[in-house]
């Protein structure tokens, strides 16, 4: 196993233990709002602290970027850990058992290691650049779907980017009219992991953050999928606008979306 993958897995499992201990006592969780439908809990912060502790033990000089802690700069800026300690906080707070820990490691801007851990199901999705993707010890491949009318497609509503709501609803309607079915589960990291595992055929969303995307992006690509932004470029880590899926499903979605995009989403 890649040395940094070993630490990422250890960190993800440590965070998962913190999360699941709290999940049995939801009435004791401290919840505050960062924005509309955007929650942070003491558990997010404790899980992020557990991840940071594991990373710092082995790599004290690496940079860490976390959803709750911001950027924790180290002396070695070539290595960056991008972490979401609890992706799907709204689900967690409501007792919906669908959330995950997401950890990615970049070297000079390229993602080398990815871990998405679902502590409820004890499912560990991992990838190393050039070495493929796995679920626990089983190799992952994206589905073989070739036609949109056969597909199940994941998405997420842009509640943090409501200025794009009108355009998003056009994309949603166009997709719904062509695909087999749509899913909105509430964790982009798990949605991308599910695409890598062939459970869903594609995924799209607007306005995500790097910690939502970084690990799932590598999982999909190492499982044979394609990841782009809404116009077919590779600017999704910056824009937060993403399409990921089987190569043919991704191309079909890009073609369907192109005439519907607002000028703001064409950049």
Coordinates of N, CA and C in Angstrom, one line a residue, residues 5-190:
X5 N -1.4 6.4 1.5 CA -2.7 5.8 1.6 C -2.9 5.1 2.9
X6 N -1.8 4.5 3.4 CA -1.9 3.9 4.8 C -2.3 4.9 5.8
X7 N -1.7 6.1 5.8 CA -2.1 7.1 6.8 C -3.5 7.7 6.5
X8 N -3.8 7.8 5.2 CA -5.2 8.4 4.9 C -6.2 7.4 5.4
X9 N -6.0 6.1 5.2 CA -7.0 5.1 5.7 C -7.1 5.1 7.2
X10 N -5.9 5.2 7.8 CA -5.9 5.2 9.3 C -6.7 6.5 9.8
X11 N -6.4 7.6 9.2 CA -7.1 8.8 9.6 C -8.6 8.8 9.3
X12 N -9.0 8.2 8.2 CA -10.4 8.1 7.9 C -11.1 7.2 8.8
X13 N -10.5 6.1 9.2 CA -11.1 5.2 10.2 C -11.2 5.8 11.6
X14 N -10.2 6.6 11.9 CA -10.2 7.3 13.2 C -11.4 8.3 13.3
X15 N -11.6 9.0 12.2 CA -12.7 10.0 12.1 C -14.0 9.2 12.1
X16 N -14.1 8.1 11.4 CA -15.3 7.3 11.4 C -15.7 6.8 12.7
X17 N -14.7 6.4 13.6 CA -15.0 6.0 14.9 C -15.6 7.2 15.7
X18 N -15.0 8.4 15.6 CA -15.6 9.5 16.3 C -17.0 9.8 15.9
X19 N -17.3 9.7 14.5 CA -18.6 10.0 14.0 C -19.6 9.0 14.5
X20 N -19.3 7.7 14.5 CA -20.2 6.7 14.9 C -20.5 6.7 16.4
X21 N -19.5 7.1 17.2 CA -19.8 7.2 18.6 C -20.9 8.3 18.8
X22 N -20.7 9.4 18.1 CA -21.7 10.5 18.2 C -23.0 10.1 17.6
X23 N -23.0 9.3 16.6 CA -24.3 8.9 15.9 C -25.3 8.2 16.8
X24 N -24.7 7.5 17.8 CA -25.6 6.8 18.8 C -26.2 7.8 19.8
X25 N -25.8 9.0 19.8 CA -26.3 10.0 20.8 C -26.5 11.4 20.1
X26 N -27.4 11.3 19.1 CA -27.6 12.5 18.3 C -28.2 13.7 19.1
X27 N -28.9 13.4 20.2 CA -29.5 14.5 21.0 C -28.4 15.3 21.7
X28 N -27.2 14.8 21.8 CA -26.1 15.5 22.5 C -25.3 16.3 21.5
X29 N -25.5 16.3 20.2 CA -24.7 16.9 19.3 C -25.0 18.4 19.3
X30 N -23.9 19.2 19.2 CA -24.0 20.7 19.2 C -24.0 21.1 17.7
X31 N -25.1 21.7 17.2 CA -25.2 22.1 15.8 C -25.3 23.6 15.7
X32 N -24.6 24.1 14.7 CA -24.7 25.5 14.4 C -24.8 25.7 12.8
X33 N -25.3 26.8 12.4 CA -25.5 27.0 11.0 C -24.4 27.9 10.4
X34 N -23.8 27.4 9.3 CA -22.8 28.2 8.5 C -23.6 29.0 7.4
X35 N -24.8 28.5 7.1 CA -25.6 29.1 6.0 C -26.9 28.4 5.9
X36 N -27.7 28.7 4.9 CA -29.0 28.0 4.8 C -28.7 26.6 4.5
X37 N -29.3 25.7 5.3 CA -29.1 24.2 5.1 C -27.7 23.8 5.1
X38 N -26.8 24.6 5.8 CA -25.4 24.3 5.8 C -24.9 24.2 7.2
X39 N -24.9 23.0 7.8 CA -24.6 22.8 9.2 C -23.2 22.5 9.5
X40 N -22.8 22.8 10.7 CA -21.5 22.3 11.2 C -21.8 21.8 12.7
X41 N -21.2 20.7 13.1 CA -21.4 20.2 14.4 C -20.1 20.1 15.1
X42 N -20.1 19.9 16.4 CA -18.9 19.6 17.2 C -18.3 18.3 16.6
X43 N -19.1 17.4 16.1 CA -18.5 16.1 15.5 C -17.7 16.4 14.3
X44 N -18.1 17.3 13.4 CA -17.3 17.6 12.2 C -15.9 18.1 12.7
X45 N -15.9 18.9 13.7 CA -14.6 19.5 14.2 C -13.8 18.4 14.9
X46 N -14.4 17.5 15.7 CA -13.7 16.5 16.4 C -13.1 15.5 15.3
X47 N -13.9 15.2 14.3 CA -13.4 14.2 13.3 C -12.3 14.8 12.5
X48 N -12.4 16.1 12.2 CA -11.3 16.8 11.5 C -10.0 16.8 12.4
X49 N -10.2 17.0 13.7 CA -9.0 17.0 14.6 C -8.4 15.6 14.6
X50 N -9.2 14.6 14.5 CA -8.7 13.2 14.5 C -7.9 12.9 13.3
X51 N -8.4 13.4 12.1 CA -7.7 13.2 10.9 C -6.3 14.0 10.9
X52 N -6.4 15.3 11.3 CA -5.2 16.1 11.4 C -4.1 15.5 12.3
X53 N -4.6 14.9 13.4 CA -3.6 14.3 14.3 C -2.9 13.1 13.6
X54 N -3.6 12.3 12.9 CA -3.0 11.1 12.2 C -2.0 11.6 11.2
X55 N -2.4 12.6 10.4 CA -1.5 13.1 9.3 C -0.3 13.7 9.9
X56 N -0.4 14.5 11.0 CA 0.7 15.3 11.5 C 1.7 14.3 12.2
X57 N 1.2 13.2 12.7 CA 2.2 12.2 13.3 C 3.2 11.7 12.3
X58 N 2.7 11.5 11.0 CA 3.6 11.0 10.0 C 4.2 12.1 9.1
X59 N 3.4 13.1 8.9 CA 3.8 14.1 7.9 C 3.6 15.5 8.5
X60 N 4.5 15.9 9.5 CA 4.3 17.1 10.2 C 4.5 18.4 9.4
X61 N 5.1 18.3 8.2 CA 5.4 19.5 7.4 C 4.4 19.6 6.2
X62 N 3.5 18.7 6.0 CA 2.5 18.8 4.9 C 1.4 19.8 5.2
X63 N 0.9 20.4 4.1 CA -0.2 21.3 4.2 C -1.5 20.6 4.3
X64 N -2.4 21.0 5.1 CA -3.7 20.4 5.3 C -4.8 21.4 5.0
X65 N -5.7 21.1 4.1 CA -6.9 22.0 3.8 C -8.1 21.2 4.2
X66 N -8.9 21.7 5.2 CA -10.1 21.1 5.7 C -11.3 21.9 5.6
X67 N -12.5 21.3 5.5 CA -13.7 22.1 5.4 C -13.9 23.0 6.6
X68 N -13.6 22.5 7.8 CA -13.9 23.2 9.0 C -12.7 24.0 9.5
X69 N -11.4 23.5 9.3 CA -10.3 24.2 9.8 C -9.5 25.1 8.9
X70 N -10.0 25.3 7.6 CA -9.3 26.1 6.7 C -8.0 25.5 6.3
X71 N -7.0 26.3 5.9 CA -5.7 25.8 5.5 C -4.7 25.9 6.6
X72 N -4.1 24.7 6.9 CA -3.1 24.5 7.9 C -1.8 24.3 7.2
X73 N -1.1 25.4 6.9 CA 0.1 25.4 6.1 C 1.3 24.7 6.8
X74 N 1.9 23.8 6.0 CA 3.2 23.2 6.5 C 4.3 23.7 5.7
X75 N 5.5 23.4 6.1 CA 6.7 23.9 5.4 C 6.8 23.3 4.0
X76 N 6.4 22.0 3.8 CA 6.4 21.3 2.5 C 5.1 21.6 1.8
X77 N 5.1 22.6 0.9 CA 3.9 23.0 0.2 C 3.6 22.1 -1.0
X78 N 4.5 21.2 -1.4 CA 4.3 20.3 -2.5 C 3.2 19.3 -2.2
X79 N 3.1 19.0 -0.9 CA 2.1 18.0 -0.5 C 0.9 18.7 0.2
X80 N -0.3 18.4 -0.3 CA -1.5 19.0 0.3 C -2.6 17.9 0.5
X81 N -3.0 17.8 1.8 CA -4.1 16.9 2.1 C -5.4 17.7 2.1
X82 N -6.4 17.2 1.4 CA -7.7 17.9 1.3 C -8.7 17.0 1.9
X83 N -9.3 17.5 3.0 CA -10.2 16.7 3.8 C -11.6 17.2 4.1
X84 N -12.5 16.4 4.0 CA -13.9 16.7 4.5 C -14.2 15.7 5.6
X85 N -14.2 16.1 6.9 CA -14.3 15.1 7.9 C -15.7 14.4 8.0
X86 N -16.7 15.1 7.5 CA -18.1 14.6 7.6 C -18.9 15.1 6.4
X87 N -18.8 14.5 5.3 CA -19.5 14.9 4.1 C -20.9 14.3 4.1
X88 N -21.9 15.2 4.3 CA -23.3 14.8 4.5 C -23.7 15.1 5.9
X89 N -23.3 16.3 6.4 CA -23.6 16.6 7.8 C -25.1 16.8 8.0
X90 N -25.9 17.3 7.0 CA -27.3 17.4 7.2 C -27.9 16.0 7.4
X91 N -27.5 15.0 6.6 CA -28.0 13.6 6.8 C -27.7 13.2 8.2
X92 N -26.4 13.4 8.6 CA -26.0 13.0 10.0 C -26.8 13.6 11.1
X93 N -27.0 14.9 11.0 CA -27.8 15.6 12.0 C -29.2 15.1 12.1
X94 N -29.8 14.7 11.0 CA -31.2 14.2 10.9 C -31.3 12.7 11.2
X95 N -30.1 12.0 11.4 CA -30.2 10.6 11.7 C -30.3 9.8 10.4
X96 N -30.1 10.4 9.2 CA -30.1 9.6 8.0 C -28.7 8.9 7.8
X97 N -28.7 7.6 7.7 CA -27.4 6.9 7.7 C -26.6 7.0 6.3
X98 N -26.3 8.2 5.9 CA -25.6 8.3 4.6 C -24.7 9.5 4.6
X99 N -23.5 9.2 5.0 CA -22.4 10.3 5.1 C -21.1 9.6 5.0
X100 N -20.0 10.4 4.9 CA -18.7 9.8 4.7 C -17.6 10.7 5.1
X101 N -16.4 10.1 5.3 CA -15.2 10.9 5.5 C -14.5 10.9 4.1
X102 N -13.9 12.0 3.7 CA -13.3 12.2 2.4 C -11.9 12.8 2.6
X103 N -10.9 12.0 2.1 CA -9.5 12.5 2.2 C -8.8 12.3 0.9
X104 N -8.1 13.4 0.4 CA -7.3 13.3 -0.8 C -5.9 13.9 -0.5
X105 N -4.9 13.3 -1.2 CA -3.6 13.8 -1.1 C -3.1 14.3 -2.4
X106 N -2.7 15.5 -2.5 CA -2.1 16.0 -3.8 C -0.6 16.3 -3.7
X107 N 0.1 16.0 -4.8 CA 1.5 16.3 -4.9 C 1.7 17.2 -6.1
X108 N 2.1 18.4 -5.8 CA 2.3 19.5 -6.8 C 1.0 19.6 -7.7
X109 N -0.1 19.6 -7.0 CA -1.4 19.9 -7.7 C -2.1 18.6 -8.3
X110 N -1.4 17.5 -8.3 CA -2.1 16.3 -8.8 C -2.5 15.4 -7.7
X111 N -3.7 14.9 -7.7 CA -4.2 14.0 -6.7 C -3.5 12.6 -6.8
X112 N -2.9 12.2 -5.8 CA -2.1 10.9 -5.8 C -2.9 9.8 -5.0
X113 N -3.6 10.2 -4.0 CA -4.2 9.2 -3.1 C -5.6 9.7 -2.8
X114 N -6.6 8.8 -2.7 CA -8.0 9.2 -2.4 C -8.6 8.1 -1.5
X115 N -9.3 8.6 -0.4 CA -10.0 7.7 0.5 C -11.4 8.3 0.7
X116 N -12.4 7.5 0.5 CA -13.8 7.9 1.0 C -14.3 6.7 1.8
X117 N -14.6 7.1 3.1 CA -15.0 6.0 4.0 C -16.4 6.2 4.5
X118 N -17.2 5.2 4.4 CA -18.6 5.2 4.9 C -18.6 4.4 6.2
X119 N -18.6 5.1 7.3 CA -18.5 4.4 8.6 C -19.8 3.6 9.0
X120 N -20.9 3.9 8.4 CA -22.2 3.2 8.7 C -22.1 1.8 8.1
X121 N -21.6 1.7 6.9 CA -21.6 0.4 6.2 C -20.2 -0.2 6.2
X122 N -19.2 0.5 6.8 CA -17.8 0.1 6.9 C -17.3 -0.2 5.5
X123 N -17.6 0.7 4.5 CA -17.2 0.6 3.2 C -16.0 1.6 2.9
X124 N -14.9 1.1 2.5 CA -13.7 1.9 2.3 C -13.3 1.9 0.8
X125 N -13.5 3.1 0.2 CA -13.2 3.3 -1.2 C -11.8 4.0 -1.2
X126 N -10.9 3.4 -2.0 CA -9.6 3.9 -2.1 C -9.1 4.0 -3.5
X127 N -8.2 4.9 -3.8 CA -7.5 4.9 -5.1 C -6.1 5.5 -5.0
X128 N -5.2 5.0 -5.8 CA -3.9 5.6 -5.9 C -3.7 5.9 -7.4
X129 N -3.2 7.0 -7.7 CA -3.0 7.4 -9.1 C -2.2 6.4 -9.9
X130 N -2.8 5.9 -11.0 CA -2.1 4.9 -11.8 C -2.3 3.5 -11.4
X131 N -2.9 3.3 -10.2 CA -3.0 1.9 -9.6 C -4.4 1.4 -9.5
X132 N -5.4 2.2 -9.9 CA -6.8 1.7 -9.9 C -7.5 2.1 -8.6
X133 N -8.7 1.8 -8.5 CA -9.6 2.1 -7.4 C -10.1 0.8 -6.8
X134 N -10.4 0.8 -5.5 CA -10.9 -0.4 -4.8 C -12.0 0.0 -3.8
X135 N -12.9 -1.0 -3.6 CA -13.8 -0.9 -2.5 C -13.4 -2.1 -1.5
X136 N -13.0 -1.7 -0.3 CA -12.3 -2.7 0.6 C -11.2 -3.4 -0.2
X137 N -11.3 -4.6 -0.5 CA -10.2 -5.2 -1.3 C -10.6 -5.6 -2.7
X138 N -11.7 -5.1 -3.2 CA -12.2 -5.5 -4.5 C -12.0 -4.3 -5.5
X139 N -11.5 -4.6 -6.7 CA -11.2 -3.7 -7.7 C -12.5 -3.0 -8.2
X140 N -12.5 -1.7 -8.5 CA -13.7 -1.0 -8.9 C -13.6 -0.7 -10.4
X141 N -14.8 -0.8 -11.1 CA -14.9 -0.3 -12.5 C -16.2 0.4 -12.6
X142 N -16.3 1.5 -13.3 CA -17.5 2.2 -13.6 C -18.4 1.2 -14.4
X143 N -19.7 1.6 -14.4 CA -20.7 0.7 -15.1 C -20.4 0.6 -16.6
X144 N -21.1 -0.3 -17.2 CA -21.0 -0.4 -18.7 C -22.1 0.3 -19.5
X145 N -22.9 1.1 -18.8 CA -24.0 1.8 -19.4 C -23.5 2.6 -20.6
X146 N -24.2 2.5 -21.7 CA -23.9 3.3 -22.9 C -25.0 4.2 -23.3
X147 N -26.2 4.0 -22.8 CA -27.3 4.9 -23.3 C -27.9 5.5 -22.0
X148 N -28.2 6.8 -22.1 CA -28.7 7.5 -20.9 C -30.0 6.9 -20.4
X149 N -30.8 6.3 -21.3 CA -32.1 5.8 -20.9 C -32.0 4.5 -20.0
X150 N -30.7 4.0 -19.9 CA -30.5 2.9 -19.0 C -29.9 3.3 -17.7
X151 N -29.6 4.6 -17.5 CA -28.8 5.0 -16.4 C -29.5 5.4 -15.2
X152 N -28.8 5.3 -14.0 CA -29.2 5.9 -12.8 C -28.2 7.0 -12.5
X153 N -28.6 8.3 -12.4 CA -27.7 9.4 -12.3 C -27.9 10.1 -10.9
X154 N -26.8 10.4 -10.3 CA -26.8 11.1 -9.0 C -26.7 12.6 -9.2
X155 N -27.2 13.4 -8.3 CA -27.1 14.8 -8.4 C -27.2 15.4 -7.0
X156 N -27.0 16.7 -6.9 CA -27.1 17.4 -5.6 C -27.7 18.8 -5.9
X157 N -28.6 19.3 -5.2 CA -29.2 20.6 -5.4 C -28.2 21.7 -5.0
X158 N -28.1 22.8 -5.7 CA -27.1 23.8 -5.4 C -27.5 24.8 -4.3
X159 N -27.7 24.3 -3.1 CA -28.2 25.1 -2.0 C -27.2 26.2 -1.6
X160 N -25.9 26.0 -1.9 CA -24.9 27.0 -1.6 C -24.7 28.0 -2.7
X161 N -25.3 27.7 -3.9 CA -25.2 28.5 -5.0 C -26.5 28.7 -5.7
X162 N -27.5 29.3 -4.9 CA -28.8 29.4 -5.4 C -29.0 30.4 -6.6
X163 N -28.0 31.2 -6.8 CA -28.1 32.0 -8.0 C -28.2 31.2 -9.3
X164 N -27.8 29.9 -9.2 CA -27.8 29.0 -10.4 C -29.0 28.1 -10.3
X165 N -30.0 28.3 -9.5 CA -31.1 27.4 -9.3 C -31.9 27.3 -10.6
X166 N -32.2 28.3 -11.3 CA -33.0 28.3 -12.5 C -32.3 27.4 -13.5
X167 N -31.0 27.6 -13.7 CA -30.3 26.8 -14.7 C -30.2 25.4 -14.3
X168 N -30.0 25.2 -13.0 CA -29.9 23.8 -12.5 C -31.2 23.0 -12.7
X169 N -32.3 23.7 -12.5 CA -33.6 23.0 -12.7 C -33.8 22.6 -14.2
X170 N -33.2 23.4 -15.1 CA -33.3 23.0 -16.5 C -32.4 21.8 -16.8
X171 N -31.2 21.7 -16.1 CA -30.4 20.6 -16.3 C -31.0 19.3 -15.7
X172 N -31.6 19.5 -14.5 CA -32.3 18.4 -13.9 C -33.4 17.9 -14.8
X173 N -34.3 18.8 -15.3 CA -35.4 18.3 -16.1 C -34.9 17.6 -17.4
X174 N -33.8 18.2 -18.0 CA -33.3 17.5 -19.2 C -32.8 16.1 -18.9
X175 N -32.1 16.0 -17.8 CA -31.6 14.7 -17.4 C -32.7 13.7 -17.1
X176 N -33.7 14.2 -16.3 CA -34.8 13.3 -15.9 C -35.5 12.8 -17.1
X177 N -35.6 13.6 -18.1 CA -36.4 13.2 -19.3 C -35.7 12.1 -20.1
X178 N -34.3 12.0 -19.9 CA -33.5 11.1 -20.7 C -33.0 9.9 -20.0
X179 N -32.9 10.0 -18.7 CA -32.2 8.9 -17.9 C -33.2 7.9 -17.4
X180 N -32.7 6.8 -16.8 CA -33.6 5.8 -16.2 C -34.2 6.3 -14.9
X181 N -33.3 6.9 -14.1 CA -33.8 7.5 -12.8 C -32.7 8.4 -12.3
X182 N -33.1 9.2 -11.3 CA -32.2 10.2 -10.6 C -32.2 9.9 -9.1
X183 N -31.1 10.3 -8.5 CA -30.9 10.1 -7.1 C -30.3 11.4 -6.5
X184 N -30.8 11.8 -5.3 CA -30.2 13.0 -4.6 C -30.1 12.5 -3.2
X185 N -28.8 12.0 -2.8 CA -28.6 11.3 -1.6 C -28.0 12.2 -0.5
X186 N -27.3 13.3 -0.9 CA -26.9 14.2 0.2 C -25.4 14.1 0.5
X187 N -24.6 13.4 -0.2 CA -23.1 13.3 0.1 C -22.4 13.2 -1.3
X188 N -21.8 14.3 -1.8 CA -21.1 14.2 -3.1 C -20.0 13.2 -3.1
X189 N -19.3 13.1 -1.9 CA -18.2 12.2 -1.9 C -18.6 10.8 -2.1
X190 N -19.8 10.4 -1.4 CA -20.3 9.0 -1.6 C -20.9 8.9 -3.0

